[in-house]
Amino acid sequence: MIRGQIRTYIHLVGYAGQVRTLSENRHAHRETQGLAGARVTQLENEASSFSSSSLLPRPMEDVSISGTPSSPQGPQNASFSSTVTTGTSLNRSTEGSSSQEEMEKSGGGSNLENLHIDLLDEKVELLISFLLQKYQMREPVTKADMIGNVVKEYKDDFIEILRSASERMELVFGLDVKEVDPISHSYTLANKLGLTYNGMMSDQQGMPKTGLLIIILGVIFMEGNCATEEEVWKVLNMMDIYSGRKHFIFGEPGRLITSDLVKEKYLEYQQVPTSDPPRYEFLWGPRAHAEVNKMKLLEFLAKIHGTNPKSFPSQYEEALRDEEERARARIEATAGTSAMASASSDFSHPY
């Protein structure tokens, strides 16, 4: 039941943020084989139809004559910039003998390939559940664990399966899957952006809520550092998250974002000045300002859109200023520590 809910939620988040399954990526790749002119028209139509339902404001981009956006990250309708690429083991069934080519022409090879990719998507979902269980138990996980317990006979596709699962863990749950030992191939899961909050109970039951927090912080940032309650809920409703309706990951979302995250000082929730009837808005709280690097957040949001941070000019400039301020603060802190150490040494050795 839980795995089915996770699958549904991943697809909803994927719709909002343009994250695709392996099979959807493969289908999208085939569509790019048409004429450049048709591709340009397709991209323009997609941008127009998607603008009202994207997870966050879309960047402005030019489309080159080749039919691809000018961004080095690739087409806007692609998955994460590090998405599973084509030309891997997934298309091995289309290479080889002429009989295989004839099968593909008749549709047989294509059907077999689609079945294979569907099975890989199933493995991705199983691996997500397995990784979440390890995270809840605070246990590291190895490549051998993942292959032995989940991937099994599809070990030749392990890299693609892990990459796809990692991308979804990143967006949906706000978790980074990191390899900590390249020799033993040991991995750990860490909160994205260095956040010190995951929203889980002290006994580690439930699921991490970091992903929702990152999405809300992203909406606020993209809306000029202040987002109305209506703007935030518009995005969350796209992900089938509604105030007053219990969510299998986030519990009662209204309480989580207007109370719990406010108490944790990640959000500020206040009445819009002079509003009558009263309306409310969200801002970053002091803990968010202390922990979140705006450039890293913007890189994450750009990754969702399949573009790069410079596609959001005003936010990019703000993120650069934030990095400069953080760098100065680190230098000042280091200088202060050195001065204190020097003064202490002089006091201890006056002669």
PDB file of N, CA and C in Angstrom, residues 10 158 164 229 272:
ATOM      1  N   ILE A  10       5.142  10.266  -6.479  1.00  0.00           N
ATOM      2  CA  ILE A  10       6.260  10.532  -7.378  1.00  0.00           C
ATOM      3  C   ILE A  10       5.751  11.017  -8.729  1.00  0.00           C
ATOM      4  N   PHE A 158      22.197  -1.708 -12.926  1.00  0.00           N
ATOM      5  CA  PHE A 158      22.229  -1.128 -11.587  1.00  0.00           C
ATOM      6  C   PHE A 158      22.462   0.378 -11.610  1.00  0.00           C
ATOM      7  N   SER A 164      18.204   6.804 -11.289  1.00  0.00           N
ATOM      8  CA  SER A 164      16.805   7.224 -11.344  1.00  0.00           C
ATOM      9  C   SER A 164      16.198   7.284  -9.947  1.00  0.00           C
ATOM     10  N   GLU A 229      -0.063  32.813   0.898  1.00  0.00           N
ATOM     11  CA  GLU A 229      -0.558  31.476   1.220  1.00  0.00           C
ATOM     12  C   GLU A 229      -1.196  30.834   0.001  1.00  0.00           C
ATOM     13  N   VAL A 272      -0.775  39.453   5.816  1.00  0.00           N
ATOM     14  CA  VAL A 272      -0.394  40.477   4.856  1.00  0.00           C
ATOM     15  C   VAL A 272      -0.837  41.833   5.404  1.00  0.00           C
TER      16      VAL A 272
END
